[in-house]
PDB file of C-alpha atoms and ligand atoms in Angstrom:
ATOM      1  CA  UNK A   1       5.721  20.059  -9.509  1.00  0.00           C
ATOM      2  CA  UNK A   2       5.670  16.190  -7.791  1.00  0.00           C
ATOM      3  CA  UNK A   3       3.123  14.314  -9.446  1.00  0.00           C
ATOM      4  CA  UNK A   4       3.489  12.284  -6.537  1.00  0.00           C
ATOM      5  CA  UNK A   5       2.072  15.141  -4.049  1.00  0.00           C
ATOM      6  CA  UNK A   6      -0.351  17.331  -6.457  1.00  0.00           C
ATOM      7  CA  UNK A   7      -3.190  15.366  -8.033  1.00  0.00           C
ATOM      8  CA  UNK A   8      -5.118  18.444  -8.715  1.00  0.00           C
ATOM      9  CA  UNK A   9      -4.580  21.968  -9.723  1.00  0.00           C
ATOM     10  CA  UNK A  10      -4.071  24.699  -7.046  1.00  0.00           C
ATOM     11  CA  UNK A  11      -3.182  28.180  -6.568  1.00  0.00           C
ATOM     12  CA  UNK A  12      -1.316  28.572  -2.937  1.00  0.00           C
ATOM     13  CA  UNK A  13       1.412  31.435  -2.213  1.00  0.00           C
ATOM     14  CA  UNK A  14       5.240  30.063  -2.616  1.00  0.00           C
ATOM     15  CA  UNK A  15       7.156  30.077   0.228  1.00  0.00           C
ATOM     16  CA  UNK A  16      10.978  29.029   1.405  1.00  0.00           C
ATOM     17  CA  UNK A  17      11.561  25.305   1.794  1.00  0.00           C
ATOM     18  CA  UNK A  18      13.912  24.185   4.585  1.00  0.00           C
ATOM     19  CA  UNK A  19      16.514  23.214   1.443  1.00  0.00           C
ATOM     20  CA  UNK A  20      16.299  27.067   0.360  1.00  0.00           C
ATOM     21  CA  UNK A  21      13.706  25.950  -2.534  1.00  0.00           C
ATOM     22  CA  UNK A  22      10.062  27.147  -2.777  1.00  0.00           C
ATOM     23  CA  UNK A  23       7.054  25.415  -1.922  1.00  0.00           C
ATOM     24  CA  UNK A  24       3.389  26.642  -1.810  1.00  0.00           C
ATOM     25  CA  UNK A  25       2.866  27.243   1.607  1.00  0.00           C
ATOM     26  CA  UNK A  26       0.033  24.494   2.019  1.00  0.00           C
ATOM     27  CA  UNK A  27       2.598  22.359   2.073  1.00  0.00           C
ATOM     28  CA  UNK A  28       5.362  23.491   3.623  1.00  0.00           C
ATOM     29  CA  UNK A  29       5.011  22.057   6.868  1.00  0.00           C
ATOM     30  CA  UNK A  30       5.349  18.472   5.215  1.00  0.00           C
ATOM     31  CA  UNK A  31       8.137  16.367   5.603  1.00  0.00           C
ATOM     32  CA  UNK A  32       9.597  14.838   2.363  1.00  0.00           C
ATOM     33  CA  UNK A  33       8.905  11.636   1.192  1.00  0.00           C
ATOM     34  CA  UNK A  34      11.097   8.437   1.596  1.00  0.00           C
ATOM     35  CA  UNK A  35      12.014   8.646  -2.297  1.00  0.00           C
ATOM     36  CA  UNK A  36      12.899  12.732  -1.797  1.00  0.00           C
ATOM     37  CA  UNK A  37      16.776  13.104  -1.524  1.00  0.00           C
ATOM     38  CA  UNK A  38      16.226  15.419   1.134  1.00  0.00           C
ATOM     39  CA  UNK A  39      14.700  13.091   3.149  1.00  0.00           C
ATOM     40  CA  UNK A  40      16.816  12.505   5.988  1.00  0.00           C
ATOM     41  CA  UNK A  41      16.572   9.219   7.558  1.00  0.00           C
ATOM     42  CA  UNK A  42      18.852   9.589  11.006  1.00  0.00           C
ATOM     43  CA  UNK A  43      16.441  12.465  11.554  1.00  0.00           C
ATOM     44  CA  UNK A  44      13.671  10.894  10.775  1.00  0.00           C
ATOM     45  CA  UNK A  45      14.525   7.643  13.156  1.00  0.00           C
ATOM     46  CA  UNK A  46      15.067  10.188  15.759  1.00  0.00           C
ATOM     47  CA  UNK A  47      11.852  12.036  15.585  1.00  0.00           C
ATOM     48  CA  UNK A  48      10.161   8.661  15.629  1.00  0.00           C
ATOM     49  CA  UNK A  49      11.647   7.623  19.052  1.00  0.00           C
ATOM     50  CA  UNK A  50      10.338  11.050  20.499  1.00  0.00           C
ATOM     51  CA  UNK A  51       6.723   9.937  19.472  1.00  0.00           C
ATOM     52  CA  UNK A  52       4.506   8.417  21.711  1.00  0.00           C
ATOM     53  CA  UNK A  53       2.406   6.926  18.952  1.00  0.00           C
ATOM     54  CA  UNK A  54       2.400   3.195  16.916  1.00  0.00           C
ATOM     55  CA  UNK A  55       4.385   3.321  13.891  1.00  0.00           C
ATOM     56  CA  UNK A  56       1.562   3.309  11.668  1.00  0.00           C
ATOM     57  CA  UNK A  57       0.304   6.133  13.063  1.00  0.00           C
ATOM     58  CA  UNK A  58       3.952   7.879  12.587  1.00  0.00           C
ATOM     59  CA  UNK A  59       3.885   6.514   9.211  1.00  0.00           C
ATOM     60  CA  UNK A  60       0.639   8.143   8.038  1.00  0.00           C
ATOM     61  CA  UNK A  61       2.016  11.233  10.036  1.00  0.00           C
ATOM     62  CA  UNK A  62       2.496  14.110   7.357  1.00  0.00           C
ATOM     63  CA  UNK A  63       5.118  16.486   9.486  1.00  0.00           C
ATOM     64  CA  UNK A  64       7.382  12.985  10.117  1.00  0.00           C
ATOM     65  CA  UNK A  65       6.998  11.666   6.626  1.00  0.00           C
ATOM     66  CA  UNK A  66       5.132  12.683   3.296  1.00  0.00           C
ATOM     67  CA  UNK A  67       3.594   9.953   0.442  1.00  0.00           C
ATOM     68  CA  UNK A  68       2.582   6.964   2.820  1.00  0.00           C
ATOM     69  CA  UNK A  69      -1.084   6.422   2.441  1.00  0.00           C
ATOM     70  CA  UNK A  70      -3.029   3.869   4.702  1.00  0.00           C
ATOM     71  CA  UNK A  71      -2.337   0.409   1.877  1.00  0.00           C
ATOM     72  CA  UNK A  72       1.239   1.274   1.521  1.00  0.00           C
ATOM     73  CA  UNK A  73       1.808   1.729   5.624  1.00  0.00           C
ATOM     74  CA  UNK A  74       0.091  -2.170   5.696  1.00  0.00           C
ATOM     75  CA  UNK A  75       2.133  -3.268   2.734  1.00  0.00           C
ATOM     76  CA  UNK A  76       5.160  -1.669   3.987  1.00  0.00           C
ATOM     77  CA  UNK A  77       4.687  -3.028   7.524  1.00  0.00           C
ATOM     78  CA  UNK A  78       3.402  -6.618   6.264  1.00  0.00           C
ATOM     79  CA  UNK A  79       7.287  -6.723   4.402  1.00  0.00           C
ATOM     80  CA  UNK A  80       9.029  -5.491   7.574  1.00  0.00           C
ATOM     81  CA  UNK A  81       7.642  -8.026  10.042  1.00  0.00           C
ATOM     82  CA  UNK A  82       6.518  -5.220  12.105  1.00  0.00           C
ATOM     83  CA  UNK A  83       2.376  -4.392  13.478  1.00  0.00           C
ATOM     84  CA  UNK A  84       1.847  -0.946  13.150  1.00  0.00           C
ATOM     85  CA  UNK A  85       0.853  -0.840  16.985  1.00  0.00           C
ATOM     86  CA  UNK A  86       4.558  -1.172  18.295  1.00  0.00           C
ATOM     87  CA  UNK A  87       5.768   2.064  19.923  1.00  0.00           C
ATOM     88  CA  UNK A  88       7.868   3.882  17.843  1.00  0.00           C
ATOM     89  CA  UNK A  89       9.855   4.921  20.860  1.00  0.00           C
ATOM     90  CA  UNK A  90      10.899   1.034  21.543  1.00  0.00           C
ATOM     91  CA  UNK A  91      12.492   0.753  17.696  1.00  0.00           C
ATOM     92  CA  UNK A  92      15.740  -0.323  16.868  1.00  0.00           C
ATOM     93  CA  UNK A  93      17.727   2.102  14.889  1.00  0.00           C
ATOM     94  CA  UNK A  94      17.911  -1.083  12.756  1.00  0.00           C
ATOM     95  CA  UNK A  95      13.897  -1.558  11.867  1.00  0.00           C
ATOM     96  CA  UNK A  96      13.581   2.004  11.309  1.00  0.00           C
ATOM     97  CA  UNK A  97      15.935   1.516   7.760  1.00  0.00           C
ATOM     98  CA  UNK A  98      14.596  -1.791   7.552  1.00  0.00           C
ATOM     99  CA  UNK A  99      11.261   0.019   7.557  1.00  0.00           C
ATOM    100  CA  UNK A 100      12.289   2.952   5.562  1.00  0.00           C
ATOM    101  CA  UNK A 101      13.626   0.174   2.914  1.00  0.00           C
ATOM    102  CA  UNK A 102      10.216  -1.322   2.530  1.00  0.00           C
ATOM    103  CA  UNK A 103       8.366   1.532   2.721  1.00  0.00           C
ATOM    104  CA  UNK A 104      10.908   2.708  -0.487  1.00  0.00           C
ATOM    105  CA  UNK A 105      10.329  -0.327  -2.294  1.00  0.00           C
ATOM    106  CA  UNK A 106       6.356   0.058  -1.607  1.00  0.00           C
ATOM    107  CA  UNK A 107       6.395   3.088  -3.314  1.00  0.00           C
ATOM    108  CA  UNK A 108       8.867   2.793  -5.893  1.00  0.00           C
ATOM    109  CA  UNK A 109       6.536  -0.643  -7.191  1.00  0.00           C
ATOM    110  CA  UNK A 110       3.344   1.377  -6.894  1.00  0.00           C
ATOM    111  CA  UNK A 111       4.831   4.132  -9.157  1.00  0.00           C
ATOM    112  CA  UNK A 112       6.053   1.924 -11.615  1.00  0.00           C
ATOM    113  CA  UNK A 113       2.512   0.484 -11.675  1.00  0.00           C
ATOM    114  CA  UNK A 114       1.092   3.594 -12.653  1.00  0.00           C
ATOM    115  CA  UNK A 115      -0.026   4.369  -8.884  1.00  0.00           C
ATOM    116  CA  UNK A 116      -0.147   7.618  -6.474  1.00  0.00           C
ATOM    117  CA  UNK A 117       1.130   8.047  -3.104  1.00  0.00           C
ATOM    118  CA  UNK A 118      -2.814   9.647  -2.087  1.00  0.00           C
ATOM    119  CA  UNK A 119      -3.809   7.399   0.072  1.00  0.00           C
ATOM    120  CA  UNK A 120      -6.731   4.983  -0.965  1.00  0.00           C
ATOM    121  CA  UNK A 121      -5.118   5.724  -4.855  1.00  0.00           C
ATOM    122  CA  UNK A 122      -4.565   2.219  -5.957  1.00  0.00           C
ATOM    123  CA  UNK A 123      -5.966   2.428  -9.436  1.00  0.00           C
ATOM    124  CA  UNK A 124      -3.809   3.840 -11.958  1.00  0.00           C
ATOM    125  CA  UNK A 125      -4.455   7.100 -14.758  1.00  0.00           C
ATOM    126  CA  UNK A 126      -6.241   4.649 -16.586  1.00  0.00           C
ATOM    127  CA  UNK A 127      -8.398   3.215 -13.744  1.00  0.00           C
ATOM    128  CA  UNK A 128      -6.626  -0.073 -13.399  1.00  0.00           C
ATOM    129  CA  UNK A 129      -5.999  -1.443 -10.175  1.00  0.00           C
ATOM    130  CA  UNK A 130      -2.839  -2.700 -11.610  1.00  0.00           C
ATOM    131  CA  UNK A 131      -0.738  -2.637  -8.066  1.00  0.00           C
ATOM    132  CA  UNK A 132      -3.763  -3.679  -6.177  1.00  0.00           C
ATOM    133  CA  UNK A 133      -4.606  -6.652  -7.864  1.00  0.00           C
ATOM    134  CA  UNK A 134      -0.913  -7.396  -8.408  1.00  0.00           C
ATOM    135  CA  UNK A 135       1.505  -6.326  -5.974  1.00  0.00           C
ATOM    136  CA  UNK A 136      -0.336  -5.833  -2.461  1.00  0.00           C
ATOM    137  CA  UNK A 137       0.573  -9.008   0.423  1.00  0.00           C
ATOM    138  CA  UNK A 138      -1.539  -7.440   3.189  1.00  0.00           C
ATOM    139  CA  UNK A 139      -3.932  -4.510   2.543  1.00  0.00           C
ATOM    140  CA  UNK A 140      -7.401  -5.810   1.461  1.00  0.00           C
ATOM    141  CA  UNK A 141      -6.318  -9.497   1.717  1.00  0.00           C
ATOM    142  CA  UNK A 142      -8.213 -10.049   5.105  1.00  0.00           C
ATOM    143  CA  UNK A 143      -8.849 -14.149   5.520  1.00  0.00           C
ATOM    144  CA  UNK A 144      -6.810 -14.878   2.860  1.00  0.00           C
ATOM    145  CA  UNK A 145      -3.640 -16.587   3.636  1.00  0.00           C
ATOM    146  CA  UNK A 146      -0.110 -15.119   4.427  1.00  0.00           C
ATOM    147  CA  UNK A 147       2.257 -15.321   1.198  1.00  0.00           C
ATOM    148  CA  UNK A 148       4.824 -15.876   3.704  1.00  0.00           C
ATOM    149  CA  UNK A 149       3.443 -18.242   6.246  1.00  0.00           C
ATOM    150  CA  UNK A 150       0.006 -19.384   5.360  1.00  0.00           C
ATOM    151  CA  UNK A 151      -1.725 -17.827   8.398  1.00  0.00           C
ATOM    152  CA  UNK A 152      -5.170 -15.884   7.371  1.00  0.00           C
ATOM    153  CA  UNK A 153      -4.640 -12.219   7.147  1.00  0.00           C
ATOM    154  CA  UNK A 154      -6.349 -10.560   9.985  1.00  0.00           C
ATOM    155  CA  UNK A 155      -7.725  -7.024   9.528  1.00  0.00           C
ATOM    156  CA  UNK A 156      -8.729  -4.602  12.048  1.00  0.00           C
ATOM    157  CA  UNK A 157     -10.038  -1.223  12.538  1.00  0.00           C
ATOM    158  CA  UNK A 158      -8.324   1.795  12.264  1.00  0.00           C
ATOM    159  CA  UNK A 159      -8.986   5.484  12.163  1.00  0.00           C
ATOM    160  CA  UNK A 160     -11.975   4.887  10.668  1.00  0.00           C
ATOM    161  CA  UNK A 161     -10.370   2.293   7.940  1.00  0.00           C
ATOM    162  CA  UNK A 162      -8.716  -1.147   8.229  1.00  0.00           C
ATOM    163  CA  UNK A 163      -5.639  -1.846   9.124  1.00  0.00           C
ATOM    164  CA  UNK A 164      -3.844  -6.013   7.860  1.00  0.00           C
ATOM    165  CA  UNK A 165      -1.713  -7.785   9.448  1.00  0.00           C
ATOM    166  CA  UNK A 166      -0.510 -11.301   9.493  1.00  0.00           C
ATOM    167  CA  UNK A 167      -0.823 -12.168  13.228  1.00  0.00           C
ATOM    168  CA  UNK A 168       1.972 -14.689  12.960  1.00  0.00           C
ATOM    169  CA  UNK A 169       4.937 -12.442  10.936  1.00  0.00           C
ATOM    170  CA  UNK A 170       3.756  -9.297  12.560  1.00  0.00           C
ATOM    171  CA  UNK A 171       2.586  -9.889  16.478  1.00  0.00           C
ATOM    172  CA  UNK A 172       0.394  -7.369  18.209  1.00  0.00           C
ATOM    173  CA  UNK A 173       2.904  -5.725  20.888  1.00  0.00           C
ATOM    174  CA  UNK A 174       1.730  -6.673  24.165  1.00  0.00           C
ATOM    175  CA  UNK A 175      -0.572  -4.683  25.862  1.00  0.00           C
ATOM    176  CA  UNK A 176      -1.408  -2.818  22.848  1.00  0.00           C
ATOM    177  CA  UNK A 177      -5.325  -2.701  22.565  1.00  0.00           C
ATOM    178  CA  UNK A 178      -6.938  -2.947  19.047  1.00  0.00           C
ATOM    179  CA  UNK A 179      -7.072   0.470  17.356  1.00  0.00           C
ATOM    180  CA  UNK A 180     -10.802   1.461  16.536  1.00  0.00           C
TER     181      UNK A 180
HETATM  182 ZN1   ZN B   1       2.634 -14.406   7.879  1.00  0.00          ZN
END
């Protein structure tokens, strides 16, 4: 099993993964994560331009992409120059892998750190917030200055949680209301 997807014991009925492999069936209608071989970026880039959603949104989407919680979509998008409200139909073929790179990287530090890709999971098995404390640029920083620029981190609402951006490296698309 992917310590990465189960953080608790459950019984579900296997059934056959697109790659021919089993997979409970709760799960089965998730798309693999960025760090899963069989995750298939020119079909993920594609699915993203026939959204009519903002890429964080897409990003927190479980049937276009598994393992991005709500502080590794800001981290990812803080490192990408990119605010999660752009249209994912307006992307460049070249952000998407830029964005797929980060979000990688995002996850690859926050496992090393001892971290989960659950969502809100920033503390470690031992209850450290090793990657929060250490590694995170955006998520949780609001006022606090840009590492990259110096401009205060801005946060916003979002689904019920917050979304943070630098305003300067990642400009709200126009037209683009804030998210509540
Ligand atoms: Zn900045």
């Amino acid at each position: 099993m992917d310590q990465r997807t189960f953080g608790h014991l459950m019984v579900a009925p296997l059934v056959e993964a697109p790659d021919g492999g089993v997979v409970p069936d709760v799960v089965a209608h998730i798309a693999p994560d960025p760090l899963d071989p069989l995750f298939d970026e020119e079909a993920f880039a594609a699915a993203l331009r026939r959204k009519r959603t903002g890429i964080k949104r897409a990003l927190l989407d479980q049937s276009l992409v598994s393992g991005i919680g709500n502080i590794y979509a800001d981290e990812a998008l803080w490192r990408a120059r990119l605010h999660g409200e752009r249209p994912t139909s307006g992307l460049r073929k070249a952000q998407v892998s830029l964005l797929v790179a980060q979000v990688r990287d995002v996850l690859r530090e926050a496992l090393k750190e001892g971290g989960t890709s659950f969502d809100g999971l920033y503390v470690n098995v031992n209850g450290e917030s090793g990657y929060f404390e250490r590694g995170l640029k955006a998520y949780g920083r609001g006022g606090a200055p840009c590492e990259r620029c110096g401009t205060p981190i801005r946060r916003d609402a979002f689904m019920n949680r917050s979304s943070y951006t630098c305003p300067r490296c990642q400009p709200r698309p126009r037209g683009a209301r804030p998210a509540g």
